[in-house]
Short mmCIF file of C-alpha atoms and ligand atoms in Angstrom, two decimals:
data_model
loop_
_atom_site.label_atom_id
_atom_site.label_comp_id
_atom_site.label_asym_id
_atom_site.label_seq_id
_atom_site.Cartn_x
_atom_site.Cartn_y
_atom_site.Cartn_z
CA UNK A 1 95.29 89.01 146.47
CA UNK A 2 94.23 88.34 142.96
CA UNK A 3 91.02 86.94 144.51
CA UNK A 4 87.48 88.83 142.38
CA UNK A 5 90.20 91.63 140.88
CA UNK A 6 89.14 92.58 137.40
CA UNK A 7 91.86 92.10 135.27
CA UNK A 8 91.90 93.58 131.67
CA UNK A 9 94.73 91.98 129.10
CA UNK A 10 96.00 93.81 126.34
CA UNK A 11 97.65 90.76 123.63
CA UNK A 12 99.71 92.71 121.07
CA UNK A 13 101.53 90.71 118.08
CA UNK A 14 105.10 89.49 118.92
CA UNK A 15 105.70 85.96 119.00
CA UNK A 16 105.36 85.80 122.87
CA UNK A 17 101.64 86.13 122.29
CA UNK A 18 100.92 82.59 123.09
CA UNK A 19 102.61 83.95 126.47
CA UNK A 20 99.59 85.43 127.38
CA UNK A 21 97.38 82.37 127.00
CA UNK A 22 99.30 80.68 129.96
CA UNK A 23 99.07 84.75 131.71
CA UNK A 24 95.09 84.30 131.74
CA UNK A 25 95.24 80.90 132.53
CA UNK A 26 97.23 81.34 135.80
CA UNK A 27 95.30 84.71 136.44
CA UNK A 28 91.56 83.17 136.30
CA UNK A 29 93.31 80.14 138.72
CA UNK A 30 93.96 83.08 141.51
CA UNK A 31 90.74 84.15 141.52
CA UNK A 32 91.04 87.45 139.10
CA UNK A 33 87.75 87.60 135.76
CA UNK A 34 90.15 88.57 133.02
CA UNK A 35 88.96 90.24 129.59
CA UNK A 36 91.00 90.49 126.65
CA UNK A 37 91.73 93.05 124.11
CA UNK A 38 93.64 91.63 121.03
CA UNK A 39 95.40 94.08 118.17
CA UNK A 40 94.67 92.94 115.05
CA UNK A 41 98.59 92.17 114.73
CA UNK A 42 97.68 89.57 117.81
CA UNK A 43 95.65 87.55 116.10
CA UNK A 44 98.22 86.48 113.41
CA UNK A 45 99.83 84.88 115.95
CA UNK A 46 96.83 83.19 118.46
CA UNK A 47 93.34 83.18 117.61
CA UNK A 48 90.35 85.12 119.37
CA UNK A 49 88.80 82.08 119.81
CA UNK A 50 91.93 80.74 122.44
CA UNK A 51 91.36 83.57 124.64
CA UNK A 52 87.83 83.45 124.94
CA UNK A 53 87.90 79.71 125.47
CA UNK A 54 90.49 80.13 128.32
CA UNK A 55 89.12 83.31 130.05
CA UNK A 56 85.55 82.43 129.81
CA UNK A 57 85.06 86.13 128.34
CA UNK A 58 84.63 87.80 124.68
CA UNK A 59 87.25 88.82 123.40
CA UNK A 60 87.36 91.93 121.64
CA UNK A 61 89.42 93.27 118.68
CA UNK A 62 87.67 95.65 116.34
CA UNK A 63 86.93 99.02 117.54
CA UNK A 64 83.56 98.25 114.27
CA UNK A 65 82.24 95.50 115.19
CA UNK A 66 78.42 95.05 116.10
CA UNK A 67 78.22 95.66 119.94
CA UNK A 68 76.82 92.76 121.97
CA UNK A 69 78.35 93.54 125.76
CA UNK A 70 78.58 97.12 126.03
CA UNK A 71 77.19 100.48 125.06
CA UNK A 72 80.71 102.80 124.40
CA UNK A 73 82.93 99.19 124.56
CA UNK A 74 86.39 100.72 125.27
CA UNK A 75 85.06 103.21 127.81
CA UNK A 76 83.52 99.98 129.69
CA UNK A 77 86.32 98.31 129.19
CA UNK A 78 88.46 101.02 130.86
CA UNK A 79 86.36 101.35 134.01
CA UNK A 80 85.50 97.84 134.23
CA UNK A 81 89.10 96.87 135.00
CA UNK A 82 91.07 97.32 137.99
CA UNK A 83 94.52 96.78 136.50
CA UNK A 84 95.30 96.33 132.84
CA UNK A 85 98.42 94.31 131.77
CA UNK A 86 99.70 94.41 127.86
CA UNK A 87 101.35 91.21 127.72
CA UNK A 88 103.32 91.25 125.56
CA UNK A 89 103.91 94.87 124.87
CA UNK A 90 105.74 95.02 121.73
CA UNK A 91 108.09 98.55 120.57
CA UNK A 92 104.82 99.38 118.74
CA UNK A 93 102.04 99.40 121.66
CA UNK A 94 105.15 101.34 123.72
CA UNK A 95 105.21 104.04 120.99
CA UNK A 96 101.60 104.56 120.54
CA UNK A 97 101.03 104.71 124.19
CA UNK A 98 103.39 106.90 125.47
CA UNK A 99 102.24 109.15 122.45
CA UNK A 100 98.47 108.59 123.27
CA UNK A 101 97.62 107.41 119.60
CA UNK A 102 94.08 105.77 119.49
CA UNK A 103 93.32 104.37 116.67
CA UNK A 104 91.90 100.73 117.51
CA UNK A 105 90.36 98.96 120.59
CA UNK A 106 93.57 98.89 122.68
CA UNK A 107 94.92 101.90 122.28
CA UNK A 108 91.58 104.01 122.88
CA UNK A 109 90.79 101.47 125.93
CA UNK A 110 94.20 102.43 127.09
CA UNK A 111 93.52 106.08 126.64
CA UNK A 112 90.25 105.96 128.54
CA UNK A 113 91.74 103.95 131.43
CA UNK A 114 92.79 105.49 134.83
CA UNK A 115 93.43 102.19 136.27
CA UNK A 116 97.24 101.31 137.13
CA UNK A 117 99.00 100.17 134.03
CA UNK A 118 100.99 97.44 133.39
CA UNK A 119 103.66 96.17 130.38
CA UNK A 120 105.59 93.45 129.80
CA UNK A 121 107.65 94.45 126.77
CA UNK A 122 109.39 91.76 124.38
CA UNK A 123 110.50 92.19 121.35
CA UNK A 124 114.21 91.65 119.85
CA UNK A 125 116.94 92.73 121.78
CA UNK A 126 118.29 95.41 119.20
CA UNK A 127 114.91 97.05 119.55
CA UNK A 128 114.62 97.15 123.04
CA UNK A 129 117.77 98.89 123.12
CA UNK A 130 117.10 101.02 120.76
CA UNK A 131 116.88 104.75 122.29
CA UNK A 132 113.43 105.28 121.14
CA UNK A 133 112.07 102.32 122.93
CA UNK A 134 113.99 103.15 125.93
CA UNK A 135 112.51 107.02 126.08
CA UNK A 136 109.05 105.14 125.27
CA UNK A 137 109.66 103.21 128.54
CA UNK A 138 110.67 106.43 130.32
CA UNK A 139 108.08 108.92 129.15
CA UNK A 140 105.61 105.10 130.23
CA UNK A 141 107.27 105.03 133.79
CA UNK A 142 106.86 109.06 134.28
CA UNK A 143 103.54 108.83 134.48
CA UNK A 144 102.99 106.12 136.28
CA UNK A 145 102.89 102.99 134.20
CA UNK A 146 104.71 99.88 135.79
CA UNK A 147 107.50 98.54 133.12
CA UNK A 148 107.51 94.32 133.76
CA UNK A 149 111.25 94.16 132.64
CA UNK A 150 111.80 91.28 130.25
CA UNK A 151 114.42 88.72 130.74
CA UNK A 152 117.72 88.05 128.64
CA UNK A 153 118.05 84.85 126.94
CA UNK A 154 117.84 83.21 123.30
CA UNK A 155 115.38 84.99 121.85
CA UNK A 156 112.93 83.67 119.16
CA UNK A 157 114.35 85.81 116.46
CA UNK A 158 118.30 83.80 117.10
CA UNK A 159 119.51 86.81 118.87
CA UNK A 160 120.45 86.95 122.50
CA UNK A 161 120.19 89.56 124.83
CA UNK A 162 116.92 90.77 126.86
CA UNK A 163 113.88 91.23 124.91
CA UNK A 164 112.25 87.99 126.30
CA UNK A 165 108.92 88.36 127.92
CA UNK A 166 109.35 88.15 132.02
CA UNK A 167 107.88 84.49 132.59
CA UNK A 168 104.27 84.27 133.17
CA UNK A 169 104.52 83.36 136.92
CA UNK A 170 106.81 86.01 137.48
CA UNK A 171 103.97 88.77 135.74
CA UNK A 172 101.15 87.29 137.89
CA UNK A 173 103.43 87.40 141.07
CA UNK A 174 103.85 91.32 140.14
CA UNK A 175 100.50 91.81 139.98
CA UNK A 176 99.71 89.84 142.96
CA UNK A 177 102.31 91.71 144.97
CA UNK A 178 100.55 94.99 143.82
CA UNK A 179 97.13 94.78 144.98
CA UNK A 180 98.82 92.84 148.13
CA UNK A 181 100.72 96.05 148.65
CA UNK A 182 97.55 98.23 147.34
CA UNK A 183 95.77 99.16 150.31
CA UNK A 184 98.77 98.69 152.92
CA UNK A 185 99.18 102.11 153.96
CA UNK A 186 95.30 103.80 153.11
CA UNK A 187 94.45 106.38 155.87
CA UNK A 188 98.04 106.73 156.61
CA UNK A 189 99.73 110.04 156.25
CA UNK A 190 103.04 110.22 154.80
CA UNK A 191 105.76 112.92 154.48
CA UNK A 192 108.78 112.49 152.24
CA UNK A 193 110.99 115.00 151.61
CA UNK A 194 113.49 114.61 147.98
CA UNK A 195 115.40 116.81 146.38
CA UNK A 196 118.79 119.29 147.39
CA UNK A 197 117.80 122.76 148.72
CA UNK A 198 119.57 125.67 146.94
CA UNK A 199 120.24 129.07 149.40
CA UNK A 200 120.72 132.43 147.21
CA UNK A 201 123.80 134.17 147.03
CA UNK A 202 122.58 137.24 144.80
CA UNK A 203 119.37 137.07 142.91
CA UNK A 204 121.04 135.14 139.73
CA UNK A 205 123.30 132.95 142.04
CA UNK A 206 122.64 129.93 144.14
CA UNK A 207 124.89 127.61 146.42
CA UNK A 208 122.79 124.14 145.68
CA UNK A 209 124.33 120.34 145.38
CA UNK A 210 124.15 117.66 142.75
CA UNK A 211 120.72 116.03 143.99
CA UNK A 212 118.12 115.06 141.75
CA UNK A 213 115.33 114.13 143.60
CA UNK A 214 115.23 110.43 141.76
CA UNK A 215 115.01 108.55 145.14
CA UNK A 216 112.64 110.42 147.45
CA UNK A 217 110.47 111.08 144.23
CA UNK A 218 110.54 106.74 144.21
CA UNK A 219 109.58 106.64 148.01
CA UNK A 220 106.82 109.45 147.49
CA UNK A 221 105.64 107.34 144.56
CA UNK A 222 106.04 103.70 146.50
CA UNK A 223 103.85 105.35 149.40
CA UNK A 224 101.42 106.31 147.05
CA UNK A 225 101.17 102.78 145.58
CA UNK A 226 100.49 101.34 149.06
CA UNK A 227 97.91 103.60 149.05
CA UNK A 228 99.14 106.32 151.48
CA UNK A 229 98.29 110.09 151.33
CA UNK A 230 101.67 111.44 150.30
CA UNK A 231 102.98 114.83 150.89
CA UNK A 232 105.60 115.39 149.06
CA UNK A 233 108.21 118.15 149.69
CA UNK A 234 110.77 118.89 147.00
CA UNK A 235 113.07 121.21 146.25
CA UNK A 236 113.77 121.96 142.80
CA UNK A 237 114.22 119.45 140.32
CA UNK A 238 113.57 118.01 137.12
CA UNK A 239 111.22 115.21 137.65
CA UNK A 240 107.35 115.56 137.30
CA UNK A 241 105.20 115.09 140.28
CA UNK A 242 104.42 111.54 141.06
CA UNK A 243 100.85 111.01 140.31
CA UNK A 244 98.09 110.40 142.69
CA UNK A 245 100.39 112.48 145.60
CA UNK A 246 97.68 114.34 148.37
CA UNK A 247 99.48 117.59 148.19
CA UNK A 248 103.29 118.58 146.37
CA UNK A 249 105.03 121.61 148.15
CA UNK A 250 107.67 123.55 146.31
CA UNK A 251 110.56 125.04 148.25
CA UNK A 252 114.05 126.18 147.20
CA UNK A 253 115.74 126.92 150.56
CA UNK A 254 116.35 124.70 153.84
CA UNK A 255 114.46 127.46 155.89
CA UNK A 256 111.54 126.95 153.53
CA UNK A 257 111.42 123.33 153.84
CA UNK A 258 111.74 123.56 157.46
CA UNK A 259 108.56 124.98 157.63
CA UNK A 260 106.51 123.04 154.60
CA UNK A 261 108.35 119.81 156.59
CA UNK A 262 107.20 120.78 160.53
CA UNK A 263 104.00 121.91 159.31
CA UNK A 264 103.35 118.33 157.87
CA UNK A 265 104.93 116.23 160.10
CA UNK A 266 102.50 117.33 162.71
CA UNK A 267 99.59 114.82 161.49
CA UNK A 268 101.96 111.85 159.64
CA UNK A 269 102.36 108.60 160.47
CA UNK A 270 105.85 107.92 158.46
CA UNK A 271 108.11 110.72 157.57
CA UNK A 272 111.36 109.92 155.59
CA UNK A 273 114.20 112.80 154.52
CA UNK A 274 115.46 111.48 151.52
CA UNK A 275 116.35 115.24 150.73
CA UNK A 276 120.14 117.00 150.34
CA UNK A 277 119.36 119.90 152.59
CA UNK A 278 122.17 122.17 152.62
CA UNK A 279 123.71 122.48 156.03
CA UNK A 280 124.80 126.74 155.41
CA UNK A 281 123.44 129.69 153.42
CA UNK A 282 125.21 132.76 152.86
CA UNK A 283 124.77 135.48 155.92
CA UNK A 284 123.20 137.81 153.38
CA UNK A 285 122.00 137.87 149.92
CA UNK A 286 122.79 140.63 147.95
CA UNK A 287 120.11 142.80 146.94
CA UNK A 288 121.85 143.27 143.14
CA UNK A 289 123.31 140.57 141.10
CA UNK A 290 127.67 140.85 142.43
CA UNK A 291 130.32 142.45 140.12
CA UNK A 292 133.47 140.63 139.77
CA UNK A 293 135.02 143.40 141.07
CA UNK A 294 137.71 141.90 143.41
CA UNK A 295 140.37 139.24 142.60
CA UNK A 296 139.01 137.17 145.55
CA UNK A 297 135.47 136.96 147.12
CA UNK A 298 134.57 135.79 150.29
CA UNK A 299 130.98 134.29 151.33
CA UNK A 300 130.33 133.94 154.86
CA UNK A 301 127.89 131.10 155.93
CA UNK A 302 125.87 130.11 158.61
CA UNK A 303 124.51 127.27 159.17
CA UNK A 304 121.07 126.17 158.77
CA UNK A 305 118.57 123.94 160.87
CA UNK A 306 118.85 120.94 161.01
CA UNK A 307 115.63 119.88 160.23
CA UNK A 308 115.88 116.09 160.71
CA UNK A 309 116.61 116.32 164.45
CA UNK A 310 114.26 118.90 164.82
CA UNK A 311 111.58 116.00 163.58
CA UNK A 312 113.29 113.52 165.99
CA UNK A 313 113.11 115.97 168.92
CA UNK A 314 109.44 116.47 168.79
CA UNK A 315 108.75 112.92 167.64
CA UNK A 316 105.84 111.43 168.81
CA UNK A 317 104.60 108.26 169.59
CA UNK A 318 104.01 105.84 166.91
CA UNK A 319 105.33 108.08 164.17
CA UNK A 320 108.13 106.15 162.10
CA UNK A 321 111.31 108.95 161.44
CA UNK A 322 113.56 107.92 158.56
CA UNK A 323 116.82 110.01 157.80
CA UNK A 324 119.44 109.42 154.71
CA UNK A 325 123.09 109.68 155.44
CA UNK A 326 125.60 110.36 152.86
CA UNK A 327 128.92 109.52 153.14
CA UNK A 328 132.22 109.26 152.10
CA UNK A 329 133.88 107.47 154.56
CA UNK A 330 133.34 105.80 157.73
CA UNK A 331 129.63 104.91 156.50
CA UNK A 332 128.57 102.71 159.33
CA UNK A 333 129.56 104.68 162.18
CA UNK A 334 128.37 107.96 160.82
CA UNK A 335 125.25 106.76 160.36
CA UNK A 336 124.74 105.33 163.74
CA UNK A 337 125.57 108.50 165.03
CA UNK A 338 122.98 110.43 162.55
CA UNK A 339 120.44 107.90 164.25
CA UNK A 340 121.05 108.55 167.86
CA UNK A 341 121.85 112.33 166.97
CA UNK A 342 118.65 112.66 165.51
CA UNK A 343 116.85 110.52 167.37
CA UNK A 344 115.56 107.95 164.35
CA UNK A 345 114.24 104.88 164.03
CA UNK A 346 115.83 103.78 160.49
CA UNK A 347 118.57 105.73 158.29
CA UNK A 348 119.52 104.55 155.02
CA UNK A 349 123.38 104.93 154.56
CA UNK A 350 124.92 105.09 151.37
CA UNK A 351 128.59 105.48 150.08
CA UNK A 352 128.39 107.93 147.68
CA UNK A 353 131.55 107.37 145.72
CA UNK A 354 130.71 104.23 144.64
CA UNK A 355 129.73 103.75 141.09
CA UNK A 356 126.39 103.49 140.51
CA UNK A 357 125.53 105.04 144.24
CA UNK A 358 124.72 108.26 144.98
CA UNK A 359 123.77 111.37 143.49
CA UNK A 360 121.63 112.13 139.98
CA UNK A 361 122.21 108.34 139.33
CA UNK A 362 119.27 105.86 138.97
CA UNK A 363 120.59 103.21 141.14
CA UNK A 364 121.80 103.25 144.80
CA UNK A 365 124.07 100.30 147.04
CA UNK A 366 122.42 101.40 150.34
CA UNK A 367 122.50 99.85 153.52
CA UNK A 368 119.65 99.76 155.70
CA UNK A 369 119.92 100.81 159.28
CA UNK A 370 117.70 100.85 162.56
CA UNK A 371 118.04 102.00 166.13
CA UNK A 372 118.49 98.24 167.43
CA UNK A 373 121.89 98.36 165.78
CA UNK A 374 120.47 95.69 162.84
CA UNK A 375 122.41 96.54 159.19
CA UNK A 376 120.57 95.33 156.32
CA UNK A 377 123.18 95.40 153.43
CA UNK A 378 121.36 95.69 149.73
CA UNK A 379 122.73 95.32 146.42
CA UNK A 380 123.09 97.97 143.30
CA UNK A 381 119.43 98.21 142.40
CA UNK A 382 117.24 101.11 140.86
CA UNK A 383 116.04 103.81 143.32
CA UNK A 384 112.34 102.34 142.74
CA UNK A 385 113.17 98.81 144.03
CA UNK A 386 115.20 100.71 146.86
CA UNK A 387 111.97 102.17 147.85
CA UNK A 388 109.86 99.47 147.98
CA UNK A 389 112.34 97.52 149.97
CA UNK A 390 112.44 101.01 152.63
CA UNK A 391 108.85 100.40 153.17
CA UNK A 392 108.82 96.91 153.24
CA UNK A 393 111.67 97.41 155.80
CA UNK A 394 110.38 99.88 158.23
CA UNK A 395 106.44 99.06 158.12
CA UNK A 396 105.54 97.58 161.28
CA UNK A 397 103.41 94.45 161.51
CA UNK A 398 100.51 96.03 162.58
CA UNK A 399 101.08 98.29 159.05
CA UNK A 400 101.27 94.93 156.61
CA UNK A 401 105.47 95.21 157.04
CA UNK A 402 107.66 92.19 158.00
CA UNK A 403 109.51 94.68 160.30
N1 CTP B 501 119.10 116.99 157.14
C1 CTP B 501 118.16 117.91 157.54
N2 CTP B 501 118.52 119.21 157.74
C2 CTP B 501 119.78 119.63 157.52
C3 CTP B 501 120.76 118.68 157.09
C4 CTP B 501 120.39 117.37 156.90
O1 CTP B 501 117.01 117.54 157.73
N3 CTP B 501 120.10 120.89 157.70
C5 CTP B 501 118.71 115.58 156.96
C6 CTP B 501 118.79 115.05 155.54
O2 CTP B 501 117.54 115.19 154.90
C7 CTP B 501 119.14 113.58 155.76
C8 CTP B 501 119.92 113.59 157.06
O3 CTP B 501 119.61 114.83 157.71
O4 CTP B 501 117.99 112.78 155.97
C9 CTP B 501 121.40 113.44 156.96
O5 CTP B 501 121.92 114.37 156.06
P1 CTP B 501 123.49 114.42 155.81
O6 CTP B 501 123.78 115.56 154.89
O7 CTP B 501 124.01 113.06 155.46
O8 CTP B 501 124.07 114.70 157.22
P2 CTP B 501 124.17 115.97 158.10
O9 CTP B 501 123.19 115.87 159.21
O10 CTP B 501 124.09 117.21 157.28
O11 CTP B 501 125.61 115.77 158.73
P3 CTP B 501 127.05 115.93 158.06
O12 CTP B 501 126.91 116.99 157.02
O13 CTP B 501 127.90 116.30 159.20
O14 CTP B 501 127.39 114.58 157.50
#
């Protein structure tokens, strides 16, 4: 898939620089052109002259020096490239980006760039513990940046711990995965739904749940990676947007994302509730916020839609339905059930006391379930890699999925 991509290389200066020389060498072998960008700090460590000899390219470094390639060089550089990779990324190149400094060829090319983003930190294993780095990585990954996690092991510096720069195969294979996956799903509509609805009580009180939106916000931003166009449909929570999403609807109540979800399930290909919808709402909503009054108060509820089997009665041909089930017990059969209740092709069952599963967590233990009966069991991984493996699980063939 690397075959005539453009690849642009950002080489900051950490030891693992020489890393990167292997990086090109194995990128230019699958077919990508590769230009690098050194900092300054890189070239204590490998020469210019390396990287130009081994991707057959200049190599630039100085924001100053006389132009010989291009007319506004890190502009070019930015819209030349159809991925750029900073390999390695040290705690420095982490900062400045997620800050949007610019002040040398790197940084300003990364600036100017709207092309996905790749880094492969390494750097001492104190350091990439260290909180800063890790809110770096976040504020990175929030807006769309792919982290390339490094690998534990003896690091350069004696210490041991991760810090050490994900192998070079294992970066390429990323990359090669991503364009692989890159146009999967263009043309293709798809509707996720994230987040727990909340259902008014008074105007100051709400009865919501303890849903964050973390792992339908990973499937609306997994779509969009395949290249879908990805309606998202969220009730409140405290995650940005994904970026490059065709349209984000805000609703608060289940009633309200019934009708953002039926409007736009009418027209999409894959639709997949990953949200907590509350199953009652209180009977009435008190006009003025309630007085504590009485020694006991008593809400009465009634129940909401059910949205999800709403979606599976008027499913149509062709369209793939996806439903969550979360459980406490009995996780298997209750999710079978959900499926033929609702009438879906896949569910995706968690237990939601386990550690690490569930709720306002970043990981899940999920099984994977479709209509044929077939249980795929997955380990604890992060919501993210959960979504990829969804799609990768319910695309059929005829959609680039191994289904
Ligand atoms: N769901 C929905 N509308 C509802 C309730 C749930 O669309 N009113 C969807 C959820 O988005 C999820 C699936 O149904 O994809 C299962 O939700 P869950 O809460 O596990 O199950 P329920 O159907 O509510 O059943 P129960 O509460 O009895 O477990």
């Amino acid at each position: 898939m690397l075959e005539g991509k453009k690849i642009l290389l950002g080489v900051t200066g950490g030891i693992a620089a020489y890393k990167a020389v292997d990086i090109v060498s194995r990128l230019r072998k699958a077919g990508a052109e590769v230009r690098v960008v050194m900092t300054r700090e890189a070239t204590e460590f490998v020469t210019e002259l390396t990287f130009r000899e081994i991707s057959g390219n200049p190599v630039t470094v100085d924001m100053w020096a006389p132009i010989q390639h291009w007319n506004v060089a890190h502009i070019a550089l930015a819209d030349w490239a159809d991925a750029v990779l900073v390999a390695p990324a040290t705690a420095n190149i982490l900062a400045k980006a997620a800050l949007g400094v610019a002040d040398d060829m790197l940084t300003t090319t990364l600036l100017a760039s709207t092309s996905p983003l790749f880094f492969a930190p390494a750097m001492n294993c104190n350091m990439y513990a260290h909180p800063a780095v890790q809110k770096n990585i976040e504020t990175l990954t929030a807006r769309g940046a792919h982290i390339i996690a490094p690998e534990a092991g003896k690091l350069a510096c004696g210490a041991e711990g991760p810090g050490r720069l994900a192998e070079p195969p294992q970066i390429v294979a990323i990359l090669d995965d991503f364009f692989a996956r890159g146009g999967q799903l263009s043309g293709v509509k798809v509707l996720v739904t994230a987040a727990g609805t909340i259902e008014p009580i008074d105007p100051v009180r709400y009865i919501g749940n303890r849903s964050s939106g973390k792992m339908g916000y990973a499937l609306a931003e997994e779509a969009v990676a395949r290249g879908a166009d990805v309606v998202l449909v969220s009730g409140p929570s405290a995650l940005s947007a994904p970026k490059g999403l065709k349209t984000f609807i805000s609703v608060e109540t289940a009633q309200e994302m019934r009708e953002a979800v039926l409007r736009e399930a009418e027209a999409s290909r894959i639709v997949i509730k990953a949200a907590a919808v509350a199953d009652y709402h209180p009977k009435t909503v008190a006009a003025h916020k309630i007085k504590k009054n009485d020694e006991e108060l008593s809400i009465t509820l009634e129940k909401n839609p059910d949205i999800l089997k709403e979606l599976g009665q008027r499913k149509k041909k062709g369209q793939i339905l996806v439903g969550f089930a979360a459980e406490t017990q009995n996780l298997l059969q209750y999710a079978q059930e959900k499926i033929e209740k609702k009438n879906l092709d896949f569910i995706v069952a968690n237990d939601v006391t386990k550690p690490g599963a569930g709720f306002n967590t970043s990981t899940n233990i999920v099984k994977l379930l479709s209509r044929d009966g077939a249980v795929k069991e997955m380990p604890l991984m992060t919501k993210r890699e959960i979504a990829k493996c969804i799609f990768d699980y319910i695309l059929p063939d005829d959609l680039g999925g191994n289904n």
